[in-house]
PDB file of C-alpha atoms in Angstrom:
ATOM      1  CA  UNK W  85     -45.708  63.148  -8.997  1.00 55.00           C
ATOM      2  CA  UNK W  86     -44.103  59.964  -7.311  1.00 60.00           C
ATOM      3  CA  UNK W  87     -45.458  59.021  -3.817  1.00 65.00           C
ATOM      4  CA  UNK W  88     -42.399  58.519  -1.197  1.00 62.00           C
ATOM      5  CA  UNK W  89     -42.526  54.394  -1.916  1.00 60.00           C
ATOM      6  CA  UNK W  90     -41.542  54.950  -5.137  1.00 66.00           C
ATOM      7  CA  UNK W  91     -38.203  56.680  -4.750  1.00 66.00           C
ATOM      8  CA  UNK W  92     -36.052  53.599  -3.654  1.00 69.00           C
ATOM      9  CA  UNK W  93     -34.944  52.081  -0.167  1.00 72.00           C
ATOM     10  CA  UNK W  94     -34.523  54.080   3.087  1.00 82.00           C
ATOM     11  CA  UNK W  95     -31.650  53.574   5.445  1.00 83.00           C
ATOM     12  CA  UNK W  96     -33.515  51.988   7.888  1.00 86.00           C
ATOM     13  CA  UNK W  97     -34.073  49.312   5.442  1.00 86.00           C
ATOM     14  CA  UNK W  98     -30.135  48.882   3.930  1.00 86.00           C
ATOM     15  CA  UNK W  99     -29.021  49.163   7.403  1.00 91.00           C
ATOM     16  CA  UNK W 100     -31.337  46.007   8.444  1.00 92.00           C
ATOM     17  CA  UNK W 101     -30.653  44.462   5.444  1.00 92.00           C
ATOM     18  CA  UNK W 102     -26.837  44.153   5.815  1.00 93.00           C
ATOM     19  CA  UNK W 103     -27.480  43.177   9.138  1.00 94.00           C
ATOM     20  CA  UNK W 104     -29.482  39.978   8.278  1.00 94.00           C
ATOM     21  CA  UNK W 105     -26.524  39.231   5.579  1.00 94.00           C
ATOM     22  CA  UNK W 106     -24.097  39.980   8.387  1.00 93.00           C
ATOM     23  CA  UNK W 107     -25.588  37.009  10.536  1.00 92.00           C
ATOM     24  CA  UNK W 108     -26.103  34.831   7.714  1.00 91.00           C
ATOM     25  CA  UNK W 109     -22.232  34.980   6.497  1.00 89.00           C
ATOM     26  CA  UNK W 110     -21.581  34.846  10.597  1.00 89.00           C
ATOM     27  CA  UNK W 111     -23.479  31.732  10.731  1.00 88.00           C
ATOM     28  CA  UNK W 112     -22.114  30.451   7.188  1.00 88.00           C
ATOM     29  CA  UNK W 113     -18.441  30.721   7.352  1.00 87.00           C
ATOM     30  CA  UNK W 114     -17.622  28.119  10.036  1.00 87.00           C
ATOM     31  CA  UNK W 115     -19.652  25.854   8.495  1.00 86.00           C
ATOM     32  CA  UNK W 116     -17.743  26.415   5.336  1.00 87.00           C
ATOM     33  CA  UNK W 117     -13.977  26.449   7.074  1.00 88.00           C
ATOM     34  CA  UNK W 118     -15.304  23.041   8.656  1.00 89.00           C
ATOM     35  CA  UNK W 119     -16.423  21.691   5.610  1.00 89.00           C
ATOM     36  CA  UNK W 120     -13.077  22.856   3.785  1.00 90.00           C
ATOM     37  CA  UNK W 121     -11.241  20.596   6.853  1.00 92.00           C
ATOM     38  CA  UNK W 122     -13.338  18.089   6.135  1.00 90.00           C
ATOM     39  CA  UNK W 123     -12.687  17.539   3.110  1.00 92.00           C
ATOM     40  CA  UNK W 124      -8.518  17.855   3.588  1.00 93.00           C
ATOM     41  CA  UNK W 125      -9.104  15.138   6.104  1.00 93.00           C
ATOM     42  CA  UNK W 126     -11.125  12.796   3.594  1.00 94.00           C
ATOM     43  CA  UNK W 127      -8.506  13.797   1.036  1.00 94.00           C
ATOM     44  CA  UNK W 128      -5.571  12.854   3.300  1.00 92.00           C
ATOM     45  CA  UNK W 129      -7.566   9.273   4.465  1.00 92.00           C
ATOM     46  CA  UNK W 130      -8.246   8.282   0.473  1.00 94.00           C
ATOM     47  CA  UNK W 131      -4.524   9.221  -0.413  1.00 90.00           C
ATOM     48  CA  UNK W 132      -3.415   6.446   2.592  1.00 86.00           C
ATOM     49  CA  UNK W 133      -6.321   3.814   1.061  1.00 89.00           C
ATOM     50  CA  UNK W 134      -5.085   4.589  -2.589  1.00 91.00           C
ATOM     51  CA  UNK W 135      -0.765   3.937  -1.540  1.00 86.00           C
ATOM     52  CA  UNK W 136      -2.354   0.676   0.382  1.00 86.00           C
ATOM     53  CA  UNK W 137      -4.297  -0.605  -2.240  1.00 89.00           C
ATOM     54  CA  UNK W 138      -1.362  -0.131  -4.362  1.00 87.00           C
ATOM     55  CA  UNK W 139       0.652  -1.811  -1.923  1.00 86.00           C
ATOM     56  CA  UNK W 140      -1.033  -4.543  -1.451  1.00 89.00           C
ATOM     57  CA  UNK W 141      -1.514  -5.325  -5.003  1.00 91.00           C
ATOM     58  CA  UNK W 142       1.783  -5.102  -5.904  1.00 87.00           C
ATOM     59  CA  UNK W 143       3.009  -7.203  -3.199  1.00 89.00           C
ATOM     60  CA  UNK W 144       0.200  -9.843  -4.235  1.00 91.00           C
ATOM     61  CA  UNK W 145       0.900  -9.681  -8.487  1.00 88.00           C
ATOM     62  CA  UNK W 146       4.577 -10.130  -6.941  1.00 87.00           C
ATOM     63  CA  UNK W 147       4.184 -13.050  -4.819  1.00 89.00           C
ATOM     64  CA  UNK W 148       1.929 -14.936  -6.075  1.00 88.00           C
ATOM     65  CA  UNK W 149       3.427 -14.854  -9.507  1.00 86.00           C
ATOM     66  CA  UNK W 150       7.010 -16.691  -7.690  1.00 85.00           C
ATOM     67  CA  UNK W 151       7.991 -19.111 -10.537  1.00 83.00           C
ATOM     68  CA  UNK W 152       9.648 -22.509  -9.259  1.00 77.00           C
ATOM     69  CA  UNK W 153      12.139 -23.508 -11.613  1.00 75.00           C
ATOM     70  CA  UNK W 154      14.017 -26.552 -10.569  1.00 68.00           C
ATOM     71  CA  UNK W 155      17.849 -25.368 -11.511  1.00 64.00           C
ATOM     72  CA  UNK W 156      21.144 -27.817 -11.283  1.00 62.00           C
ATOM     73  CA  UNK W 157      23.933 -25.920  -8.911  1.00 60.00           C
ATOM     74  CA  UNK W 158      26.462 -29.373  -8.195  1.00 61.00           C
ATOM     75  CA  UNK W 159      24.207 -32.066  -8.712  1.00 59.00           C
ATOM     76  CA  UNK W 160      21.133 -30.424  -6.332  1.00 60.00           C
ATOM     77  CA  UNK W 161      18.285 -29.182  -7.937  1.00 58.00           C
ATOM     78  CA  UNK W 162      17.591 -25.761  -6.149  1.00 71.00           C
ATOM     79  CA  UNK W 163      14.553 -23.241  -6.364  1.00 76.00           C
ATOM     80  CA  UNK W 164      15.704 -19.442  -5.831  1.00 82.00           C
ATOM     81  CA  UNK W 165      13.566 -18.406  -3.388  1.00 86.00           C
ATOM     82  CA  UNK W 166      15.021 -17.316   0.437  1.00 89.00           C
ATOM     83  CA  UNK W 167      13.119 -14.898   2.881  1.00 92.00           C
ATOM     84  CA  UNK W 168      13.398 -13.468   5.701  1.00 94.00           C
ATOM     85  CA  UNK W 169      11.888 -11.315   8.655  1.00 92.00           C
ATOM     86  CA  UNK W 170      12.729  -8.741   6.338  1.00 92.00           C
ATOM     87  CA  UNK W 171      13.769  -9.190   2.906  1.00 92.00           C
ATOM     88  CA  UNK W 172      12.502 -11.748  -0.285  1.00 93.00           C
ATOM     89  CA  UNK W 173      14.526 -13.208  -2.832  1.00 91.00           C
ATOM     90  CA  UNK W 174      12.428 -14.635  -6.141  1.00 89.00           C
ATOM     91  CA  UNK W 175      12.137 -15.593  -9.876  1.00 87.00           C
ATOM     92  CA  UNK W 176       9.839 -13.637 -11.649  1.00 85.00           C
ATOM     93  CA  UNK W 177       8.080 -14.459 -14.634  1.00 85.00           C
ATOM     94  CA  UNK W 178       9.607 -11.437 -16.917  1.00 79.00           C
ATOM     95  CA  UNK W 179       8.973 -10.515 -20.698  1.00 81.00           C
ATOM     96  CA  UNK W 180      12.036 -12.122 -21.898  1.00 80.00           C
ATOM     97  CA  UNK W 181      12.285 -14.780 -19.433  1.00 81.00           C
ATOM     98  CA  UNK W 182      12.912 -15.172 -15.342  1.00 84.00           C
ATOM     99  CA  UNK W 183      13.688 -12.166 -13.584  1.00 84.00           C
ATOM    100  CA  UNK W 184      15.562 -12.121  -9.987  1.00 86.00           C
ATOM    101  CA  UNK W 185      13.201 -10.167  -7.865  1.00 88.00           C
ATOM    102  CA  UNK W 186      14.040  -8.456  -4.639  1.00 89.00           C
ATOM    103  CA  UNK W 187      11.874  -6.314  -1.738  1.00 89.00           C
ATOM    104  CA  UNK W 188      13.927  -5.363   1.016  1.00 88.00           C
ATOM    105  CA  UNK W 189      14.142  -2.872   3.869  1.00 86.00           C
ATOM    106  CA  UNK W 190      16.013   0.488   2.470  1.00 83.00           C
ATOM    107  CA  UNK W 191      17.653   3.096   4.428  1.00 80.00           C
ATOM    108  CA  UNK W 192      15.807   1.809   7.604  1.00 78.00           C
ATOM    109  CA  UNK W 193      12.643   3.840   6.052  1.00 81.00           C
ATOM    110  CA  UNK W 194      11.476   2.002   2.973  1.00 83.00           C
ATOM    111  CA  UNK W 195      10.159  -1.197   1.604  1.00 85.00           C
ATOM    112  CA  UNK W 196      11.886  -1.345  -1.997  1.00 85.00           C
ATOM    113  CA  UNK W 197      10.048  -3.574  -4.828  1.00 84.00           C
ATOM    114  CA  UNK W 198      13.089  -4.224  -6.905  1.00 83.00           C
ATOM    115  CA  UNK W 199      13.049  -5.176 -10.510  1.00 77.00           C
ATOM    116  CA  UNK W 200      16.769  -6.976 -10.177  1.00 65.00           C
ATOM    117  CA  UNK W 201      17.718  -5.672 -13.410  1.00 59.00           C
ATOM    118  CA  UNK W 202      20.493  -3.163 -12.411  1.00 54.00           C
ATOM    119  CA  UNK W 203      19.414  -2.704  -9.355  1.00 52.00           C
ATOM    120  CA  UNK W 204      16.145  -0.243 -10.849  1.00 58.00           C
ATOM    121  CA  UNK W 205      13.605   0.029  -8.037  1.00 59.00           C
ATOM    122  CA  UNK W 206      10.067  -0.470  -8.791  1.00 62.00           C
ATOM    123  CA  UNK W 207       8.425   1.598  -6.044  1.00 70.00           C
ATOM    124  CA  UNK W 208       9.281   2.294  -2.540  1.00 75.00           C
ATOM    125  CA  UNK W 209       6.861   2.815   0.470  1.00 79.00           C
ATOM    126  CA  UNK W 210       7.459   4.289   3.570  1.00 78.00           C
ATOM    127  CA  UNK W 211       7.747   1.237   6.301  1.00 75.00           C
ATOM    128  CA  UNK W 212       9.336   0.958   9.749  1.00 72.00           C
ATOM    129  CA  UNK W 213       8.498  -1.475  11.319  1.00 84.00           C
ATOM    130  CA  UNK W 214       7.000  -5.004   9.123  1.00 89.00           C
ATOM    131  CA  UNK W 215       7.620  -8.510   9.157  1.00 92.00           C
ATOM    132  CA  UNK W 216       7.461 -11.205   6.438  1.00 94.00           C
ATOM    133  CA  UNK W 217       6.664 -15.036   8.058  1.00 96.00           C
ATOM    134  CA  UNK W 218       6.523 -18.114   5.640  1.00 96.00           C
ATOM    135  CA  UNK W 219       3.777 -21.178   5.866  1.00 95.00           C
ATOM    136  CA  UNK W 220       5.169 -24.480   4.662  1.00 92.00           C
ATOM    137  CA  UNK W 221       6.656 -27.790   4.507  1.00 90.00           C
ATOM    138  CA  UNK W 222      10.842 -27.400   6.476  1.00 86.00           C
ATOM    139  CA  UNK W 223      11.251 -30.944   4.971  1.00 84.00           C
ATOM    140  CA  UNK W 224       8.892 -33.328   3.268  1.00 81.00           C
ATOM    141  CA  UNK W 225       7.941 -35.593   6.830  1.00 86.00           C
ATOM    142  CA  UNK W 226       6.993 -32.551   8.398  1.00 87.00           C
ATOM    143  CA  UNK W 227       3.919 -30.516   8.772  1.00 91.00           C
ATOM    144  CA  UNK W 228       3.241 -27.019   7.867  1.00 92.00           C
ATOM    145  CA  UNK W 229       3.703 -24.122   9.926  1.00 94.00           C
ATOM    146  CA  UNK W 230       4.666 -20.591  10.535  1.00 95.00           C
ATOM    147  CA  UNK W 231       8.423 -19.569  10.007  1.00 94.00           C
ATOM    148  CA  UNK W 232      10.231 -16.580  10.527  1.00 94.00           C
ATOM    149  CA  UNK W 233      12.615 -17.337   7.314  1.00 94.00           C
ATOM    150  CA  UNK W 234      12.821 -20.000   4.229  1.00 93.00           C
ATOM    151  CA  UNK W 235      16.153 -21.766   3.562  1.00 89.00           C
ATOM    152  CA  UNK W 236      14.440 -24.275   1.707  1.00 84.00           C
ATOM    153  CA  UNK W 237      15.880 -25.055  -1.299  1.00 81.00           C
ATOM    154  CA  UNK W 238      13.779 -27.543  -2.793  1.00 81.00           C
ATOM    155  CA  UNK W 239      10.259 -26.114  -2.246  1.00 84.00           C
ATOM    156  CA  UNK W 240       8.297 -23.097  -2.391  1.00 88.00           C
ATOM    157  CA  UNK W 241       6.505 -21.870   1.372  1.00 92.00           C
ATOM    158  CA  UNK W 242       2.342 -21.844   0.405  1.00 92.00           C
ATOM    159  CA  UNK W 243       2.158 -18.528   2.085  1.00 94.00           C
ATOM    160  CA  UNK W 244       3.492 -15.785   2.905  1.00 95.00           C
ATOM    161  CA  UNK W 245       2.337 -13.121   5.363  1.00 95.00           C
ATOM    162  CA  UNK W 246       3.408  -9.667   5.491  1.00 94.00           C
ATOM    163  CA  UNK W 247       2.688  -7.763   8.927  1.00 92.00           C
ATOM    164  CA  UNK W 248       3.182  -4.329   9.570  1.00 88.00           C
ATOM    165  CA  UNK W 249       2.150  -2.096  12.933  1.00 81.00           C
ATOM    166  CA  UNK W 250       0.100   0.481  10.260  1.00 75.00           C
ATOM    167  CA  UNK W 251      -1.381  -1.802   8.076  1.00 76.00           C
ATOM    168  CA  UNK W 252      -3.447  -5.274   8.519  1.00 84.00           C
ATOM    169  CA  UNK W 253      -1.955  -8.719   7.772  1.00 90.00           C
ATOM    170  CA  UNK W 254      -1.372  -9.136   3.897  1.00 92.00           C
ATOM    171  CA  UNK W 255      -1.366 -13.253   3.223  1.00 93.00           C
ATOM    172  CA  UNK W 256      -0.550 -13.830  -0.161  1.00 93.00           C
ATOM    173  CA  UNK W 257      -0.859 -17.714  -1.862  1.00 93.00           C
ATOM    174  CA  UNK W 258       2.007 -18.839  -4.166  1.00 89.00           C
ATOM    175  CA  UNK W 259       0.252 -20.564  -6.701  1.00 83.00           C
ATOM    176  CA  UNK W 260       3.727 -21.930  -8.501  1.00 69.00           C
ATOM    177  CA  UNK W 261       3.777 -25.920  -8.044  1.00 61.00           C
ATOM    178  CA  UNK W 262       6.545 -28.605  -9.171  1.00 54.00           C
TER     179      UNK W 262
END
């Protein structure tokens, strides 16, 4: 004969049971709907770093890759590079030669990166409100300095800054010389 132990648990025991698994998965589940939100929010903040690391690096393998070829256009040697507040004209150095480079302001929403080769955009990223400024010699008697646009036609700027409200200052070196 069994002794009353041996026959299994009582009621009193499943119903205190469930009750200590109710306030366990009462204290659990806004910690897990909090930890789910946090990681949405880390998700959202490393998609932003990723698009301005990629930004940035494009804009820098861009820039500082400007070629200056000297060409003849009526006796005057020229360089084809002209900026603005917000648009670049360059050469870049492409796989079968120079390539005519644009990035521009699109549809009053985007920065384009444009190949120049029909017109095929590279990448586009969602800007409003930027600024591109220019460090260099205006002439060769005078010293360097910020300027809102190059019309230079015979030299290269040493910098050039890109500013934006959402991002930091982005100062990129052109390391093509004469």
């Amino acid at each position: 004969m069994k002794s009353h132990c041996e026959y299994g648990f009582t009621l009193l025991e499943l119903l205190v049971s469930l009750t200590i698994l109710a306030l366990v998965a009462i204290l659990l589940f806004p910690s897990i709907t909090l930890t789910l939100q946090g990681s949405q929010k880390i998700s959202a903040k490393l998609t932003v770093i990723r698009e301005n690391v990629t930004f940035e690096k494009l804009l820098r393998d861009n820039l500082s890759a400007a070629l200056a070829i000297k060409f003849d256009q009526t006796k005057r040697s020229k360089i084809f590079f002209t900026g603005s507040a917000k648009t670049i004209k360059y050469l870049f150095p492409g796989k079968r030669g120079p390539e005519k480079r644009k990035i521009y302001h699109w549809n009053k929403e985007f920065l384009v990166f444009d190949k120049g080769v029909f017109d095929t955009r590279e990448l586009k990223f969602p800007m409003l409100d930027y600024q591109f400024s220019y460090f260099g010699k205006l002439s060769s008697k005078a010293a360097p300095k910020w300027h809102r646009s190059w019309k230079v036609k015979d030299r290269l700027p040493q910098l050039v800054r890109f500013s934006s409200n959402k991002r930091y200052p982005i100062t990129i070196k052109i390391n093509a010389s004469l």
